[in-house]
Amino acid sequence: MRGFTRWGWLAGGVAVAGLCLLAGLLVANFVGGETKIERRIERLHALEDPRFFHELGVLLGPPFLPGTRVRALLNGDEIFPPMLAAIRSAQVSITFETYIYWSGDIGSEFANALAERARQGVKVHVLLDWMGSLKMDDSLVQLMTQAGVQVQRFHPPHWSNWGRMNNRTHRKLLVVDGRVGFTGGVGVAPQWTGHAQDPDHWRDTHFEIEGPVVAQMQSVFIDNWIKVTGLVLHGPDYFPVLQAAGPAQAQMFSSSPSGGSESMQLMYLLTVTAASRSIDLSAAYFVPDDLTLKALRDALKRGVRLRIVVPGKHIDSDTVRMASRATWGPLLQAGATIAEYGPTMYHSKLMIVDGLLTSVGSTNFDNRSFRLNDEATLNIVDSAFASAQTATFEADLALAHRVSYAEWQARPARERFIEWLASLLGTQL
């Protein structure tokens, strides 16, 4: 021990400090900094009670606004043409935030459309998640930036972001001239093109929105733009006066680990708790925690019909599928319908409650969406719109295999073990 000099002690101290720093970064990235919701939510109002929507607006915000028109777009052949047409018609501003942006024909089409508008003097702002855009060619970014498009990456690797590297922006938002908005599940990649005709082309839904709620969509984009650039976008180019465009009430709901990471889960828990008759859930990634499972089971005990469509064998993450299946037992035993979509990857994210409230956007039913990602969900109150979405949900359900409780129980031991291993990663899925 006499040979262990003060330099040895110093080196040892540096090593210990490094390990402590690494542990701290892991905690910051994978545990989250806010206290989790740990107790069941008391049911105070039925969803049809106007007080429910009032409280959802004042408790979690923003308020529901009347005068909204929403158009559902199914799969790439219906989704991308209206988005590109809106971009090409822009006169003053375009704000676009997305998680996935990869190379391919559709990526080039978007980049060229955005660049063309920038060359004509339109203010174009593009916010890409760093991880979600790893498969995007630098040439597409160069094309846009050289044309005058302001392109930013969300949380790229940098010493200042080390504690937030696991916080991704999963939002999908496009707002043109502050007047028309798009949100839903699609990214910019070849998988979202076509009409879900085969396993290489995914099933998804996006939505076109007009009316006063578009200003709320714009503010959600600007919130992250400020975080990344420090610049505030404001004025009539981004926030024009908006007139009523349709019959629905709507609210653009958002969440972020940097402020209110539990608000998205709380919104869903309050809604499930308020349900009286039915919950239909399209869930690309369904890995509910214990609190969410309890809320869903309590709804079933109240006589609420619960139907869930999830991906089947065609899925981009087998780990998610295994972790999801590990949670199904109590729901199936309580009478829930859980069905695996057959034809292709099922990426739709939608919840319809009591034939009145429809929630659409980027949010998945998992811990990553509820606690780790920046998410955005549009809540729409309109029975006619909910009825149309229910018809689409039932068309998807008809193409899905309904898993019975007996079938779930009969899983081989090896499959159960793999699911258990996958469930250990549930806080990151």
CSV table of C-alpha atoms in Angstrom, one decimal:
chain,number,residue,atom,x,y,z
A,1,MET,CA,0.0,0.0,0.0
A,2,ARG,CA,3.0,2.3,0.5
A,3,GLY,CA,3.3,2.5,-3.3
A,4,PHE,CA,-0.2,4.0,-3.6
A,5,THR,CA,0.9,7.7,-4.1
A,6,ARG,CA,-1.3,10.8,-3.9
A,7,TRP,CA,-1.5,10.5,-7.8
A,8,GLY,CA,-3.1,7.2,-7.3
A,9,TRP,CA,-5.6,8.6,-4.9
A,10,LEU,CA,-6.3,11.4,-7.3
A,11,ALA,CA,-6.9,9.0,-10.2
A,12,GLY,CA,-9.2,6.9,-8.0
A,13,GLY,CA,-11.1,10.0,-7.0
A,14,VAL,CA,-11.5,11.1,-10.6
A,15,ALA,CA,-12.8,7.6,-11.5
A,16,VAL,CA,-15.3,7.6,-8.7
A,17,ALA,CA,-16.4,11.1,-9.7
A,18,GLY,CA,-16.9,9.9,-13.3
A,19,LEU,CA,-19.0,7.0,-12.2
A,20,CYS,CA,-21.1,9.3,-10.0
A,21,LEU,CA,-21.6,11.6,-13.0
A,22,LEU,CA,-22.5,8.7,-15.2
A,23,ALA,CA,-25.0,7.4,-12.6
A,24,GLY,CA,-26.5,10.9,-12.3
A,25,LEU,CA,-26.9,11.2,-16.1
A,26,LEU,CA,-28.6,7.8,-16.2
A,27,VAL,CA,-31.0,8.8,-13.4
A,28,ALA,CA,-31.8,12.1,-15.1
A,29,ASN,CA,-32.5,10.4,-18.5
A,30,PHE,CA,-34.2,7.2,-17.5
A,31,VAL,CA,-36.0,7.9,-14.2
A,32,GLY,CA,-37.4,11.4,-14.7
A,33,GLY,CA,-37.3,14.4,-12.4
A,34,GLU,CA,-41.0,14.7,-11.3
A,35,THR,CA,-43.0,12.8,-8.8
A,36,LYS,CA,-45.1,10.1,-10.4
A,37,ILE,CA,-48.9,10.0,-10.0
A,38,GLU,CA,-49.3,7.1,-7.6
A,39,ARG,CA,-52.9,7.1,-6.5
A,40,ARG,CA,-56.2,6.4,-8.3
A,41,ILE,CA,-58.1,9.3,-9.7
A,42,GLU,CA,-61.5,9.8,-8.1
A,43,ARG,CA,-64.5,9.8,-10.4
A,44,LEU,CA,-66.3,13.1,-9.9
A,45,HIS,CA,-68.1,13.7,-13.2
A,46,ALA,CA,-69.3,11.7,-16.1
A,47,LEU,CA,-67.7,12.6,-19.4
A,48,GLU,CA,-71.0,14.1,-20.7
A,49,ASP,CA,-71.2,16.5,-17.8
A,50,PRO,CA,-70.0,19.9,-19.0
A,51,ARG,CA,-68.1,20.3,-15.8
A,52,PHE,CA,-65.7,17.5,-16.9
A,53,PHE,CA,-64.5,19.5,-19.9
A,54,HIS,CA,-64.4,22.7,-17.9
A,55,GLU,CA,-62.2,21.1,-15.3
A,56,LEU,CA,-60.0,19.5,-18.0
A,57,GLY,CA,-59.4,22.9,-19.4
A,58,VAL,CA,-58.8,24.8,-16.2
A,59,LEU,CA,-56.9,22.0,-14.4
A,60,LEU,CA,-54.6,21.0,-17.2
A,61,GLY,CA,-55.3,23.6,-19.9
A,62,PRO,CA,-55.7,25.1,-22.4
A,63,PRO,CA,-59.5,25.6,-22.6
A,64,PHE,CA,-61.8,24.0,-25.1
A,65,LEU,CA,-62.6,26.3,-28.0
A,66,PRO,CA,-65.7,26.1,-30.3
A,67,GLY,CA,-65.7,26.4,-34.0
A,68,THR,CA,-63.4,23.5,-35.0
A,69,ARG,CA,-63.5,21.6,-38.2
A,70,VAL,CA,-61.5,18.3,-38.3
A,71,ARG,CA,-61.0,16.0,-41.3
A,72,ALA,CA,-59.7,12.5,-40.8
A,73,LEU,CA,-57.1,11.3,-43.4
A,74,LEU,CA,-56.4,7.6,-43.6
A,75,ASN,CA,-53.0,6.3,-44.7
A,76,GLY,CA,-50.4,8.0,-46.8
A,77,ASP,CA,-52.4,8.3,-50.0
A,78,GLU,CA,-54.9,10.5,-48.2
A,79,ILE,CA,-52.5,12.1,-45.7
A,80,PHE,CA,-49.6,13.5,-47.7
A,81,PRO,CA,-51.3,15.2,-50.6
A,82,PRO,CA,-53.3,17.6,-48.3
A,83,MET,CA,-50.2,18.3,-46.2
A,84,LEU,CA,-48.1,19.1,-49.3
A,85,ALA,CA,-50.9,21.2,-50.9
A,86,ALA,CA,-51.1,23.3,-47.7
A,87,ILE,CA,-47.3,23.8,-47.7
A,88,ARG,CA,-47.3,24.8,-51.4
A,89,SER,CA,-50.2,27.3,-50.8
A,90,ALA,CA,-48.4,29.0,-47.8
A,91,GLN,CA,-48.3,32.8,-48.0
A,92,VAL,CA,-46.6,33.9,-44.8
A,93,SER,CA,-45.5,31.1,-42.5
A,94,ILE,CA,-45.0,27.4,-42.0
A,95,THR,CA,-44.1,25.7,-38.7
A,96,PHE,CA,-43.4,21.9,-38.9
A,97,GLU,CA,-42.3,19.6,-36.0
A,98,THR,CA,-41.9,15.9,-36.4
A,99,TYR,CA,-40.2,12.9,-34.8
A,100,ILE,CA,-39.5,10.7,-37.8
A,101,TYR,CA,-38.0,12.3,-41.0
A,102,TRP,CA,-36.1,9.8,-43.1
A,103,SER,CA,-34.8,9.9,-46.6
A,104,GLY,CA,-36.8,8.6,-49.6
A,105,ASP,CA,-39.1,10.1,-52.2
A,106,ILE,CA,-41.6,11.5,-49.7
A,107,GLY,CA,-38.8,13.1,-47.7
A,108,SER,CA,-37.5,14.7,-50.8
A,109,GLU,CA,-41.0,15.9,-51.7
A,110,PHE,CA,-41.5,17.6,-48.4
A,111,ALA,CA,-38.0,19.2,-48.5
A,112,ASN,CA,-38.5,20.6,-51.9
A,113,ALA,CA,-41.9,22.0,-51.1
A,114,LEU,CA,-40.6,23.7,-47.9
A,115,ALA,CA,-37.6,25.0,-49.8
A,116,GLU,CA,-39.7,26.4,-52.6
A,117,ARG,CA,-41.9,28.4,-50.2
A,118,ALA,CA,-38.8,29.7,-48.4
A,119,ARG,CA,-37.4,31.0,-51.6
A,120,GLN,CA,-40.6,32.9,-52.1
A,121,GLY,CA,-40.2,34.7,-48.8
A,122,VAL,CA,-42.4,32.5,-46.6
A,123,LYS,CA,-41.1,32.1,-43.1
A,124,VAL,CA,-40.4,28.4,-42.8
A,125,HIS,CA,-39.4,26.8,-39.5
A,126,VAL,CA,-38.7,23.0,-39.2
A,127,LEU,CA,-38.0,21.3,-35.9
A,128,LEU,CA,-36.7,17.7,-36.2
A,129,ASP,CA,-36.0,15.3,-33.4
A,130,TRP,CA,-32.3,14.5,-33.6
A,131,MET,CA,-32.8,10.8,-33.0
A,132,GLY,CA,-35.9,10.5,-35.2
A,133,SER,CA,-34.1,12.1,-38.1
A,134,LEU,CA,-30.9,10.1,-38.0
A,135,LYS,CA,-31.9,8.4,-41.2
A,136,MET,CA,-32.3,11.7,-43.1
A,137,ASP,CA,-29.7,12.6,-45.7
A,138,ASP,CA,-27.7,15.7,-44.9
A,139,SER,CA,-28.5,16.8,-48.5
A,140,LEU,CA,-32.1,17.3,-47.6
A,141,VAL,CA,-31.2,19.6,-44.7
A,142,GLN,CA,-28.8,21.5,-46.9
A,143,LEU,CA,-31.4,21.9,-49.6
A,144,MET,CA,-33.8,23.5,-47.1
A,145,THR,CA,-31.3,25.6,-45.3
A,146,GLN,CA,-29.8,27.0,-48.5
A,147,ALA,CA,-33.3,28.0,-49.6
A,148,GLY,CA,-33.8,29.9,-46.3
A,149,VAL,CA,-35.7,27.3,-44.2
A,150,GLN,CA,-34.8,27.5,-40.5
A,151,VAL,CA,-34.0,23.9,-39.6
A,152,GLN,CA,-33.3,22.9,-36.0
A,153,ARG,CA,-32.7,19.6,-34.2
A,154,PHE,CA,-34.2,18.8,-30.9
A,155,HIS,CA,-31.7,17.6,-28.2
A,156,PRO,CA,-28.7,16.7,-30.4
A,157,PRO,CA,-25.7,15.2,-28.6
A,158,HIS,CA,-24.1,18.1,-26.7
A,159,TRP,CA,-22.7,18.5,-23.1
A,160,SER,CA,-25.6,20.8,-22.3
A,161,ASN,CA,-28.1,18.1,-23.3
A,162,TRP,CA,-26.6,15.1,-21.5
A,163,GLY,CA,-29.3,15.1,-18.9
A,164,ARG,CA,-32.0,15.3,-21.5
A,165,MET,CA,-30.9,12.9,-24.2
A,166,ASN,CA,-33.7,10.5,-23.4
A,167,ASN,CA,-36.3,13.3,-23.9
A,168,ARG,CA,-37.4,13.3,-27.5
A,169,THR,CA,-40.0,15.4,-29.3
A,170,HIS,CA,-42.5,12.9,-30.5
A,171,ARG,CA,-44.9,15.6,-31.6
A,172,LYS,CA,-46.3,15.7,-35.2
A,173,LEU,CA,-47.4,19.2,-36.0
A,174,LEU,CA,-47.7,21.2,-39.2
A,175,VAL,CA,-49.3,24.7,-39.2
A,176,VAL,CA,-49.6,26.7,-42.4
A,177,ASP,CA,-50.2,30.5,-42.2
A,178,GLY,CA,-51.5,30.0,-38.7
A,179,ARG,CA,-54.8,28.9,-40.2
A,180,VAL,CA,-54.7,25.2,-41.0
A,181,GLY,CA,-53.0,22.5,-38.9
A,182,PHE,CA,-52.2,18.8,-39.2
A,183,THR,CA,-51.5,16.3,-36.4
A,184,GLY,CA,-51.7,12.6,-35.9
A,185,GLY,CA,-49.4,9.6,-36.1
A,186,VAL,CA,-47.5,9.9,-39.3
A,187,GLY,CA,-43.8,10.6,-39.8
A,188,VAL,CA,-42.1,11.5,-43.1
A,189,ALA,CA,-40.8,8.1,-44.3
A,190,PRO,CA,-41.6,5.5,-47.0
A,191,GLN,CA,-43.5,3.3,-44.5
A,192,TRP,CA,-46.3,5.9,-44.3
A,193,THR,CA,-46.8,6.1,-48.1
A,194,GLY,CA,-49.5,4.1,-49.9
A,195,HIS,CA,-52.7,2.8,-48.4
A,196,ALA,CA,-51.6,0.2,-45.9
A,197,GLN,CA,-51.7,-2.4,-48.8
A,198,ASP,CA,-48.9,-4.6,-47.5
A,199,PRO,CA,-46.5,-5.0,-44.5
A,200,ASP,CA,-44.1,-2.4,-46.0
A,201,HIS,CA,-46.8,0.3,-45.9
A,202,TRP,CA,-48.2,1.2,-42.4
A,203,ARG,CA,-51.8,1.8,-41.3
A,204,ASP,CA,-52.1,5.3,-39.7
A,205,THR,CA,-54.4,8.3,-39.4
A,206,HIS,CA,-53.7,12.0,-39.5
A,207,PHE,CA,-56.0,14.9,-39.1
A,208,GLU,CA,-56.5,18.3,-40.8
A,209,ILE,CA,-57.8,21.0,-38.5
A,210,GLU,CA,-59.2,24.5,-39.0
A,211,GLY,CA,-60.7,27.0,-36.6
A,212,PRO,CA,-59.6,28.8,-33.4
A,213,VAL,CA,-57.8,25.7,-31.9
A,214,VAL,CA,-55.1,26.0,-34.6
A,215,ALA,CA,-53.7,28.9,-32.6
A,216,GLN,CA,-53.2,26.4,-29.7
A,217,MET,CA,-51.4,24.1,-32.1
A,218,GLN,CA,-49.2,26.9,-33.1
A,219,SER,CA,-48.3,27.7,-29.5
A,220,VAL,CA,-47.3,24.1,-28.9
A,221,PHE,CA,-44.8,24.3,-31.7
A,222,ILE,CA,-43.5,27.6,-30.6
A,223,ASP,CA,-43.0,26.3,-27.0
A,224,ASN,CA,-40.4,23.8,-28.3
A,225,TRP,CA,-39.0,26.3,-30.9
A,226,ILE,CA,-38.2,28.6,-27.9
A,227,LYS,CA,-36.5,25.8,-26.0
A,228,VAL,CA,-34.2,25.0,-29.0
A,229,THR,CA,-33.5,28.5,-30.3
A,230,GLY,CA,-34.5,31.0,-27.7
A,231,LEU,CA,-36.5,32.9,-30.3
A,232,VAL,CA,-40.2,33.8,-30.0
A,233,LEU,CA,-42.4,33.5,-33.1
A,234,HIS,CA,-45.3,35.9,-32.8
A,235,GLY,CA,-47.5,38.4,-34.6
A,236,PRO,CA,-50.2,38.0,-37.3
A,237,ASP,CA,-48.0,35.8,-39.6
A,238,TYR,CA,-48.3,33.1,-36.9
A,239,PHE,CA,-51.4,34.1,-35.0
A,240,PRO,CA,-54.0,35.6,-37.4
A,241,VAL,CA,-57.6,36.2,-36.3
A,242,LEU,CA,-59.4,32.9,-36.7
A,243,GLN,CA,-63.1,32.4,-37.3
A,244,ALA,CA,-65.2,29.4,-36.5
A,245,ALA,CA,-64.8,26.7,-39.2
A,246,GLY,CA,-66.9,23.8,-37.9
A,247,PRO,CA,-69.2,22.4,-35.2
A,248,ALA,CA,-66.7,20.8,-32.8
A,249,GLN,CA,-65.1,22.0,-29.6
A,250,ALA,CA,-61.4,21.2,-29.4
A,251,GLN,CA,-58.4,21.5,-27.2
A,252,MET,CA,-54.7,21.1,-28.2
A,253,PHE,CA,-53.1,19.3,-25.2
A,254,SER,CA,-49.4,19.0,-24.8
A,255,SER,CA,-46.9,17.6,-22.3
A,256,SER,CA,-43.1,17.7,-21.8
A,257,PRO,CA,-40.7,16.4,-19.1
A,258,SER,CA,-39.4,19.9,-18.8
A,259,GLY,CA,-42.8,21.0,-17.5
A,260,GLY,CA,-45.7,18.9,-16.5
A,261,SER,CA,-44.5,15.5,-17.6
A,262,GLU,CA,-47.4,13.8,-15.8
A,263,SER,CA,-50.1,16.0,-17.4
A,264,MET,CA,-50.6,13.7,-20.5
A,265,GLN,CA,-51.2,10.6,-18.4
A,266,LEU,CA,-53.4,12.6,-16.0
A,267,MET,CA,-55.5,13.8,-18.9
A,268,TYR,CA,-56.0,10.2,-20.1
A,269,LEU,CA,-56.7,8.9,-16.6
A,270,LEU,CA,-59.3,11.6,-16.0
A,271,THR,CA,-61.0,10.7,-19.3
A,272,VAL,CA,-61.0,7.0,-18.6
A,273,THR,CA,-62.3,7.6,-15.1
A,274,ALA,CA,-65.1,9.8,-16.6
A,275,ALA,CA,-66.2,7.2,-19.2
A,276,SER,CA,-69.7,5.8,-18.7
A,277,ARG,CA,-70.4,3.6,-21.8
A,278,SER,CA,-67.4,2.9,-24.1
A,279,ILE,CA,-63.7,3.3,-24.7
A,280,ASP,CA,-62.2,2.5,-28.1
A,281,LEU,CA,-58.5,2.7,-28.2
A,282,SER,CA,-56.2,2.5,-31.2
A,283,ALA,CA,-52.7,2.0,-29.7
A,284,ALA,CA,-49.6,1.6,-31.7
A,285,TYR,CA,-47.7,1.0,-28.5
A,286,PHE,CA,-49.7,-0.1,-25.5
A,287,VAL,CA,-47.7,-0.7,-22.4
A,288,PRO,CA,-49.8,0.6,-19.5
A,289,ASP,CA,-48.4,1.0,-16.0
A,290,ASP,CA,-50.2,-0.3,-12.9
A,291,LEU,CA,-52.2,2.9,-12.4
A,292,THR,CA,-53.5,3.0,-15.9
A,293,LEU,CA,-54.4,-0.7,-15.8
A,294,LYS,CA,-56.3,-0.1,-12.6
A,295,ALA,CA,-58.2,2.8,-14.2
A,296,LEU,CA,-59.1,0.7,-17.2
A,297,ARG,CA,-60.2,-2.2,-15.0
A,298,ASP,CA,-62.3,0.1,-12.9
A,299,ALA,CA,-64.0,1.3,-16.1
A,300,LEU,CA,-64.8,-2.3,-17.0
A,301,LYS,CA,-66.3,-2.9,-13.6
A,302,ARG,CA,-68.6,0.1,-14.1
A,303,GLY,CA,-69.9,-1.6,-17.3
A,304,VAL,CA,-67.8,0.4,-19.8
A,305,ARG,CA,-67.1,-1.5,-23.0
A,306,LEU,CA,-63.3,-1.4,-23.6
A,307,ARG,CA,-62.0,-2.3,-27.1
A,308,ILE,CA,-58.3,-2.0,-27.9
A,309,VAL,CA,-56.6,-2.6,-31.3
A,310,VAL,CA,-52.8,-3.0,-31.2
A,311,PRO,CA,-50.2,-4.2,-33.7
A,312,GLY,CA,-49.8,-7.8,-34.4
A,313,LYS,CA,-46.8,-9.7,-35.9
A,314,HIS,CA,-46.0,-6.7,-38.1
A,315,ILE,CA,-44.5,-4.3,-35.6
A,316,ASP,CA,-41.3,-2.2,-35.6
A,317,SER,CA,-40.5,-3.2,-32.0
A,318,ASP,CA,-40.9,-6.8,-30.8
A,319,THR,CA,-39.8,-5.7,-27.4
A,320,VAL,CA,-42.8,-3.4,-27.1
A,321,ARG,CA,-45.1,-6.1,-28.3
A,322,MET,CA,-43.8,-8.6,-25.7
A,323,ALA,CA,-44.0,-6.0,-22.9
A,324,SER,CA,-47.5,-5.1,-24.0
A,325,ARG,CA,-48.8,-8.7,-24.0
A,326,ALA,CA,-47.5,-9.2,-20.5
A,327,THR,CA,-50.1,-6.7,-19.2
A,328,TRP,CA,-53.2,-8.1,-20.9
A,329,GLY,CA,-54.3,-10.7,-18.5
A,330,PRO,CA,-56.3,-8.6,-16.0
A,331,LEU,CA,-58.0,-6.6,-18.8
A,332,LEU,CA,-59.0,-9.7,-20.7
A,333,GLN,CA,-60.2,-11.4,-17.6
A,334,ALA,CA,-62.3,-8.3,-16.8
A,335,GLY,CA,-64.0,-8.4,-20.2
A,336,ALA,CA,-61.9,-6.2,-22.4
A,337,THR,CA,-61.5,-6.8,-26.1
A,338,ILE,CA,-57.9,-6.8,-27.2
A,339,ALA,CA,-57.2,-7.4,-30.9
A,340,GLU,CA,-53.9,-7.6,-32.9
A,341,TYR,CA,-54.1,-5.9,-36.3
A,342,GLY,CA,-53.1,-8.3,-39.1
A,343,PRO,CA,-52.3,-6.8,-42.4
A,344,THR,CA,-49.4,-4.4,-41.5
A,345,MET,CA,-47.9,-2.3,-38.8
A,346,TYR,CA,-50.7,-0.5,-36.9
A,347,HIS,CA,-49.5,3.0,-36.0
A,348,SER,CA,-52.8,4.7,-35.3
A,349,LYS,CA,-53.1,6.6,-32.0
A,350,LEU,CA,-56.7,7.4,-31.2
A,351,MET,CA,-59.1,7.1,-28.3
A,352,ILE,CA,-62.9,7.5,-28.5
A,353,VAL,CA,-64.9,7.8,-25.3
A,354,ASP,CA,-68.7,7.5,-24.9
A,355,GLY,CA,-69.2,8.4,-28.6
A,356,LEU,CA,-68.4,12.1,-27.8
A,357,LEU,CA,-64.7,12.7,-27.1
A,358,THR,CA,-62.1,11.8,-29.6
A,359,SER,CA,-58.4,12.2,-28.7
A,360,VAL,CA,-55.9,12.1,-31.6
A,361,GLY,CA,-52.2,13.0,-32.0
A,362,SER,CA,-48.8,11.6,-31.3
A,363,THR,CA,-49.3,10.1,-27.8
A,364,ASN,CA,-48.9,6.4,-27.3
A,365,PHE,CA,-50.4,4.5,-24.3
A,366,ASP,CA,-47.0,3.9,-22.6
A,367,ASN,CA,-44.6,5.4,-20.2
A,368,ARG,CA,-42.4,7.0,-22.9
A,369,SER,CA,-45.3,9.1,-24.1
A,370,PHE,CA,-46.6,9.8,-20.6
A,371,ARG,CA,-43.3,10.7,-18.9
A,372,LEU,CA,-40.3,10.9,-21.3
A,373,ASN,CA,-41.3,12.4,-24.6
A,374,ASP,CA,-42.7,15.8,-25.7
A,375,GLU,CA,-46.2,14.9,-26.9
A,376,ALA,CA,-49.3,16.7,-28.4
A,377,THR,CA,-52.9,15.4,-28.5
A,378,LEU,CA,-56.0,17.1,-29.9
A,379,ASN,CA,-59.2,16.5,-27.9
A,380,ILE,CA,-62.3,16.9,-30.0
A,381,VAL,CA,-65.8,17.1,-28.6
A,382,ASP,CA,-68.3,16.2,-31.3
A,383,SER,CA,-70.6,13.2,-31.5
A,384,ALA,CA,-70.7,13.1,-35.3
A,385,PHE,CA,-66.9,13.1,-35.6
A,386,ALA,CA,-66.7,10.5,-32.9
A,387,SER,CA,-69.2,8.3,-34.7
A,388,ALA,CA,-67.2,8.5,-37.9
A,389,GLN,CA,-64.0,7.6,-36.1
A,390,THR,CA,-65.8,4.6,-34.4
A,391,ALA,CA,-66.7,3.3,-37.9
A,392,THR,CA,-63.1,3.5,-38.9
A,393,PHE,CA,-62.0,1.8,-35.6
A,394,GLU,CA,-64.5,-1.0,-36.2
A,395,ALA,CA,-63.1,-1.5,-39.8
A,396,ASP,CA,-59.7,-1.9,-38.3
A,397,LEU,CA,-61.1,-4.2,-35.6
A,398,ALA,CA,-62.5,-6.4,-38.3
A,399,LEU,CA,-59.0,-7.0,-39.7
A,400,ALA,CA,-57.6,-7.8,-36.3
A,401,HIS,CA,-57.3,-11.1,-34.3
A,402,ARG,CA,-59.2,-10.9,-31.0
A,403,VAL,CA,-57.2,-12.5,-28.3
A,404,SER,CA,-59.2,-14.4,-25.7
A,405,TYR,CA,-58.2,-14.8,-22.0
A,406,ALA,CA,-57.9,-18.6,-22.6
A,407,GLU,CA,-55.5,-18.0,-25.5
A,408,TRP,CA,-53.5,-15.5,-23.4
A,409,GLN,CA,-53.2,-18.0,-20.6
A,410,ALA,CA,-52.1,-20.8,-22.9
A,411,ARG,CA,-49.0,-18.9,-24.0
A,412,PRO,CA,-45.9,-21.2,-23.9
A,413,ALA,CA,-43.5,-20.8,-20.9
A,414,ARG,CA,-40.7,-19.5,-23.1
A,415,GLU,CA,-43.0,-16.7,-24.5
A,416,ARG,CA,-44.1,-15.8,-21.0
A,417,PHE,CA,-40.5,-15.5,-19.9
A,418,ILE,CA,-39.6,-13.3,-22.9
A,419,GLU,CA,-42.6,-11.1,-22.1
A,420,TRP,CA,-41.4,-10.8,-18.5
A,421,LEU,CA,-38.0,-9.8,-19.5
A,422,ALA,CA,-39.4,-7.2,-21.9
A,423,SER,CA,-41.7,-5.8,-19.2
A,424,LEU,CA,-38.6,-5.0,-17.1
A,425,LEU,CA,-38.0,-2.2,-19.6
A,426,GLY,CA,-41.5,-0.9,-19.3
A,427,THR,CA,-40.5,2.5,-18.0
A,428,GLN,CA,-38.5,3.1,-21.2
A,429,LEU,CA,-41.1,1.8,-23.7
